Structures are given as structure tokens and as C-alpha cells.
Amino acid sequence: AQKVTQAQTEISVVEKEDVTLDCVYETRDTTYYLFWYKQPPSGELVFLIRRNSFDEQNEISGRYSWNFQKSTSSFNFTITASQVVDSAVYFCALSEALNTGTASKLTFGTGTRLQVTL
Amino acid sequence: EPEVTQTPSHQVTQMGQEVILRCVPISNHLYFYWYRQILGQKVEFLVSFYNNEISEKSEIFDDQFSVERPDGSNFTLKIRSTKLEDSAMYFCASREGLNSNQPQHFGDGTRLSIL
């Protein structure tokens, strides 16, 4: 069974601070995929980033970066120079790499509410 | 950019009534999903659909739930006899192809309120 844990329930930062959102996952699969989604106050779910389990290279995309460490089963997400518009709930999610033709589901964490203030 | 569209945005229904939530996935996508999010909680998987049949369903998706793709574009979730605990935000999602690493794209959700 898959499980995603986001231990931080809520984080509050002042604009321009860097913030890291933690995600720890459990899976028996050797190949899997990890995602971060953002849910702003308007309620929609917005895809942000994904990472394959066989690629541990960490990347930066604009103000977003992520740190994937397979040894500790962690997939942390950092926002650099946070802005008020970053205020949202952020969900980490895990998907198995199933056989072709199988619609693998996403298992979500409980989310971290990020509040960025002026 | 193509997007998943869901209607209605808010549905208010009396307990025991049937409700149908509608979704139009992105046109070239092959995989379709329903998730729900009870207020303030995490997003939970309900069902996945591929090649005109259910691929997987969760424990939540009991006999009161059904899904259909009645034509080439719509994907519906029906709840036959709604209960108070069905009140939640329901998200439809679709995914393009065969690789699980492709992201699921979500609609804006339908807020279902059972009275």
C-alpha cells in the first residue's frame, strides 16, 4: 500500500522568505512517480512538478526547486523568495508505475497550508 | 491551453436524491478519474476509467456510485441515493497517455452539498 505523509500542517512565512515543504512517502514499488499539486483558495488543483523514482537529479524551475532523496523516501519542495500569491495548500502525491493500460491512481498527502504575508 | 471542465460548480441536493456530476476531460486524454475532498481534508481517489471500463476503484466507491462515458466527450459520476457524508468537493481528472509519470490534470471541482 502507498502512503504519503506531509507532517507540516501549516506554515506561515513573510514575503521573500524561502520555504520548504516536506513530503515523505511509502511504497513497495521500485518504480513510481511523485508529484506536487497546489490548491489555491479558489479550490482548483494545479499540477506543479513531477519526478520519476529512477531520476534523483534535483532541479530548479524558476522559484520552485525540489529535493528527491530515495534513500530517505523524501520529496521536498522549496519555494524561493515566496510571494503572497503562493498562499495555498500544497499536496504531495505518489503514483505507481503500473502496466501499460492501467490507470494508476494518485495517493495524496494531507496537504500543507502555506500562508505568505507581507 | 486545454483544460478539464466540470459542471455544475456547486450542486445542492436533498439526502436520498440522485445526483450526476459531469466532466469533460481533455480531448486527447485516455485515462479518467474521480476524486473527492471532504472539506479541510486530503484528496481521496474514487475511481479510474480506461478503455470504457473501470480500471480501479476505492473502498469509498460502493454500489451507490457509478461512472459512465456516455459519448466521446463526457465522463459522469452518479451517486444514486445521496447521504450527508457525500458532501464534498468532487474532482474529475484526466491523463493523456500510457506513462504513469504524465500528470493528471484536474478540473475546478464540483462542490456537492447534501441537505
Short mmCIF file of C-alpha atoms in Angstrom, two decimals:
data_model
loop_
_atom_site.label_atom_id
_atom_site.label_comp_id
_atom_site.label_asym_id
_atom_site.label_seq_id
_atom_site.Cartn_x
_atom_site.Cartn_y
_atom_site.Cartn_z
CA ALA A 1 0.00 0.00 0.00
CA GLN A 2 1.13 3.51 -0.73
CA LYS A 3 1.23 6.30 1.80
CA VAL A 4 2.22 9.94 1.63
CA THR A 5 2.94 11.94 4.77
CA GLN A 6 3.12 15.71 4.99
CA ALA A 7 3.94 16.38 8.59
CA GLN A 8 3.66 20.16 8.33
CA THR A 9 0.03 21.10 8.66
CA GLU A 10 0.51 24.81 8.30
CA ILE A 11 3.45 27.12 7.59
CA SER A 12 3.44 30.86 7.81
CA VAL A 13 6.23 32.98 6.25
CA VAL A 14 6.83 36.59 5.40
CA GLU A 15 7.09 37.50 1.75
CA LYS A 16 10.52 36.98 0.19
CA GLU A 17 11.42 34.22 2.64
CA ASP A 18 12.31 30.79 1.29
CA VAL A 19 10.08 27.94 2.41
CA THR A 20 10.46 24.18 2.16
CA LEU A 21 7.52 21.80 2.23
CA ASP A 22 8.29 18.29 3.39
CA CYS A 23 6.96 15.07 1.93
CA VAL A 24 7.75 11.51 2.94
CA TYR A 25 6.29 8.55 1.10
CA GLU A 26 5.97 4.80 1.41
CA THR A 27 5.65 2.36 -1.45
CA ARG A 28 6.67 -1.20 -2.24
CA ASP A 29 7.22 -0.39 -5.88
CA THR A 30 10.68 0.10 -7.28
CA THR A 31 9.39 2.44 -9.96
CA TYR A 32 6.97 5.20 -9.05
CA TYR A 33 6.26 8.85 -9.68
CA LEU A 34 5.97 11.79 -7.35
CA PHE A 35 4.05 14.99 -7.86
CA TRP A 36 3.33 18.30 -6.19
CA TYR A 37 -0.02 19.99 -6.66
CA LYS A 38 -1.14 23.42 -5.47
CA GLN A 39 -4.67 24.20 -4.28
CA PRO A 40 -5.20 27.98 -4.05
CA PRO A 41 -8.12 29.42 -2.06
CA SER A 42 -10.30 29.20 -5.18
CA GLY A 43 -10.16 25.41 -4.78
CA GLU A 44 -8.79 24.02 -8.02
CA LEU A 45 -5.86 21.60 -8.11
CA VAL A 46 -2.91 22.79 -10.15
CA PHE A 47 -0.09 20.49 -11.21
CA LEU A 48 3.35 21.89 -10.32
CA ILE A 49 6.11 19.33 -10.71
CA ARG A 50 6.78 15.61 -11.10
CA ARG A 51 9.72 13.33 -10.53
CA ASN A 52 10.43 9.73 -11.58
CA SER A 53 11.81 7.39 -8.97
CA PHE A 54 14.74 6.43 -11.16
CA ASP A 55 15.88 10.02 -11.59
CA GLU A 56 17.24 11.56 -8.43
CA GLN A 57 18.59 14.66 -10.08
CA ASN A 58 17.25 17.68 -8.32
CA GLU A 59 16.08 20.60 -10.37
CA ILE A 60 15.16 24.20 -10.22
CA SER A 61 12.32 25.72 -12.20
CA GLY A 62 12.01 29.43 -11.64
CA ARG A 63 11.29 29.95 -7.94
CA TYR A 64 10.49 26.25 -7.45
CA SER A 65 13.02 23.56 -6.66
CA TRP A 66 12.73 20.05 -5.33
CA ASN A 67 14.92 17.66 -3.46
CA PHE A 68 14.22 13.99 -4.13
CA GLN A 69 16.11 11.54 -1.92
CA LYS A 70 15.23 7.92 -2.50
CA SER A 71 17.33 6.77 0.46
CA THR A 72 15.07 8.65 2.87
CA SER A 73 11.89 8.40 0.77
CA SER A 74 11.54 12.15 0.75
CA PHE A 75 10.43 14.56 -1.93
CA ASN A 76 10.69 18.07 -0.54
CA PHE A 77 9.60 21.17 -2.37
CA THR A 78 11.10 24.62 -1.94
CA ILE A 79 9.74 27.98 -2.96
CA THR A 80 12.39 30.67 -3.13
CA ALA A 81 11.51 34.29 -2.42
CA SER A 82 7.91 33.49 -1.55
CA GLN A 83 5.11 35.77 -2.67
CA VAL A 84 1.61 36.37 -1.33
CA VAL A 85 0.21 34.58 -4.42
CA ASP A 86 1.97 31.42 -3.25
CA SER A 87 -0.51 31.17 -0.38
CA ALA A 88 -2.29 27.87 -0.92
CA VAL A 89 -2.48 24.28 0.23
CA TYR A 90 0.25 22.17 -1.30
CA PHE A 91 -0.25 18.45 -1.82
CA CYS A 92 2.40 15.85 -2.42
CA ALA A 93 1.18 12.80 -4.36
CA LEU A 94 2.50 9.39 -5.38
CA SER A 95 1.62 7.21 -8.35
CA GLU A 96 2.66 3.66 -9.08
CA ALA A 97 4.23 2.76 -12.41
CA LEU A 98 1.75 0.13 -13.42
CA ASN A 99 1.49 -1.81 -16.63
CA THR A 100 0.57 -0.10 -19.82
CA GLY A 101 -3.16 0.38 -19.98
CA THR A 102 -3.63 0.63 -16.23
CA ALA A 103 -4.88 3.96 -14.99
CA SER A 104 -2.69 4.35 -11.91
CA LYS A 105 -4.24 6.50 -9.22
CA LEU A 106 -2.69 9.29 -7.22
CA THR A 107 -2.29 8.88 -3.49
CA PHE A 108 -2.24 12.29 -1.84
CA GLY A 109 -0.78 13.52 1.41
CA THR A 110 -2.88 15.57 3.80
CA GLY A 111 -1.50 18.82 2.47
CA THR A 112 0.45 21.74 3.91
CA ARG A 113 -1.26 25.11 4.14
CA LEU A 114 1.20 27.86 3.26
CA GLN A 115 0.39 31.40 4.31
CA VAL A 116 2.61 34.13 2.91
CA THR A 117 2.13 37.55 4.46
CA LEU A 118 3.52 40.98 3.67
CA GLU B 1 -4.32 25.50 -23.00
CA PRO B 2 -6.86 22.65 -22.96
CA GLU B 3 -8.46 22.00 -19.61
CA VAL B 4 -10.79 19.66 -17.80
CA THR B 5 -14.21 21.23 -17.27
CA GLN B 6 -16.70 20.24 -14.62
CA THR B 7 -20.36 21.14 -14.21
CA PRO B 8 -22.04 22.28 -12.12
CA SER B 9 -19.63 24.18 -9.91
CA HIS B 10 -21.98 23.75 -6.95
CA GLN B 11 -24.78 21.24 -6.50
CA VAL B 12 -27.20 21.26 -3.59
CA THR B 13 -29.28 18.10 -3.22
CA GLN B 14 -31.66 16.62 -0.68
CA MET B 15 -30.49 13.47 1.08
CA GLY B 16 -31.67 10.37 -0.74
CA GLN B 17 -31.79 12.05 -4.13
CA GLU B 18 -29.72 11.01 -7.10
CA VAL B 19 -27.05 13.37 -8.38
CA ILE B 20 -24.97 13.35 -11.55
CA LEU B 21 -21.70 15.23 -11.73
CA ARG B 22 -20.40 15.97 -15.18
CA CYS B 23 -16.91 16.28 -16.57
CA VAL B 24 -15.42 16.94 -19.97
CA PRO B 25 -11.84 15.64 -19.96
CA ILE B 26 -9.12 16.99 -22.20
CA SER B 27 -9.91 15.71 -25.67
CA ASN B 28 -6.91 13.51 -26.46
CA HIS B 29 -6.66 12.03 -22.97
CA LEU B 30 -7.24 8.33 -22.43
CA TYR B 31 -7.48 7.95 -18.65
CA PHE B 32 -10.16 9.46 -16.46
CA TYR B 33 -10.52 9.74 -12.73
CA TRP B 34 -12.81 10.92 -9.98
CA TYR B 35 -11.51 12.07 -6.63
CA ARG B 36 -13.25 13.68 -3.70
CA GLN B 37 -12.12 16.05 -0.97
CA ILE B 38 -14.17 16.41 2.17
CA LEU B 39 -13.84 19.95 3.48
CA GLY B 40 -10.41 20.53 5.00
CA GLN B 41 -9.21 17.03 4.31
CA LYS B 42 -6.99 15.36 1.76
CA VAL B 43 -7.92 14.41 -1.77
CA GLU B 44 -9.11 10.80 -1.97
CA PHE B 45 -9.23 8.56 -5.01
CA LEU B 46 -12.62 7.20 -6.00
CA VAL B 47 -12.34 5.53 -9.39
CA SER B 48 -10.30 5.36 -12.56
CA PHE B 49 -11.62 4.62 -16.04
CA TYR B 50 -9.87 3.47 -19.18
CA ASN B 51 -10.99 1.91 -22.43
CA ASN B 52 -14.65 2.28 -21.47
CA GLU B 53 -14.42 0.39 -18.23
CA ILE B 54 -13.48 0.90 -14.62
CA SER B 55 -9.78 0.30 -14.11
CA GLU B 56 -9.69 0.59 -10.34
CA LYS B 57 -12.00 1.74 -7.57
CA SER B 58 -11.53 2.55 -3.92
CA GLU B 59 -13.48 1.35 -0.90
CA ILE B 60 -15.40 4.62 -0.98
CA PHE B 61 -16.77 3.77 -4.42
CA ASP B 62 -19.56 1.45 -3.31
CA ASP B 63 -22.74 0.37 -5.08
CA GLN B 64 -24.21 3.84 -4.73
CA PHE B 65 -21.62 5.19 -7.15
CA SER B 66 -21.32 4.64 -10.87
CA VAL B 67 -19.40 6.21 -13.74
CA GLU B 68 -20.18 6.48 -17.39
CA ARG B 69 -18.72 7.84 -20.56
CA PRO B 70 -21.96 8.18 -22.48
CA ASP B 71 -20.42 9.77 -25.57
CA GLY B 72 -16.98 10.71 -26.82
CA SER B 73 -16.56 13.69 -24.55
CA ASN B 74 -18.44 13.46 -21.26
CA PHE B 75 -17.45 11.49 -18.17
CA THR B 76 -20.05 11.36 -15.42
CA LEU B 77 -20.19 10.34 -11.79
CA LYS B 78 -23.59 9.31 -10.46
CA ILE B 79 -24.49 8.92 -6.82
CA ARG B 80 -27.78 7.01 -6.62
CA SER B 81 -29.06 7.85 -3.15
CA THR B 82 -27.03 10.59 -1.57
CA LYS B 83 -26.08 10.65 2.09
CA LEU B 84 -25.00 13.55 4.26
CA GLU B 85 -21.44 12.22 4.25
CA ASP B 86 -21.29 12.51 0.47
CA SER B 87 -20.95 16.26 0.92
CA ALA B 88 -17.54 17.09 -0.53
CA MET B 89 -15.71 18.64 -3.43
CA TYR B 90 -15.56 16.18 -6.32
CA PHE B 91 -12.70 16.49 -8.77
CA CYS B 92 -12.50 14.97 -12.21
CA ALA B 93 -9.07 14.42 -13.73
CA SER B 94 -7.69 13.11 -16.98
CA ARG B 95 -4.32 11.92 -18.15
CA GLU B 96 -3.00 11.78 -21.66
CA GLY B 97 -1.16 8.56 -22.29
CA LEU B 98 0.32 5.33 -21.21
CA ASN B 99 3.03 6.56 -18.90
CA SER B 100 2.13 6.94 -15.24
CA ASN B 101 4.59 9.80 -14.95
CA GLN B 102 2.37 12.03 -17.02
CA PRO B 103 0.45 14.30 -14.68
CA GLN B 104 -3.25 14.10 -14.12
CA HIS B 105 -4.94 17.37 -14.96
CA PHE B 106 -7.79 18.32 -12.69
CA GLY B 107 -10.98 20.24 -13.24
CA ASP B 108 -12.05 23.02 -10.91
CA GLY B 109 -14.30 20.63 -9.00
CA THR B 110 -17.98 20.38 -8.14
CA ARG B 111 -18.93 21.23 -4.59
CA LEU B 112 -21.70 18.83 -3.58
CA SER B 113 -23.80 19.82 -0.59
CA ILE B 114 -26.29 17.27 0.76
CA LEU B 115 -29.05 18.66 2.96
#
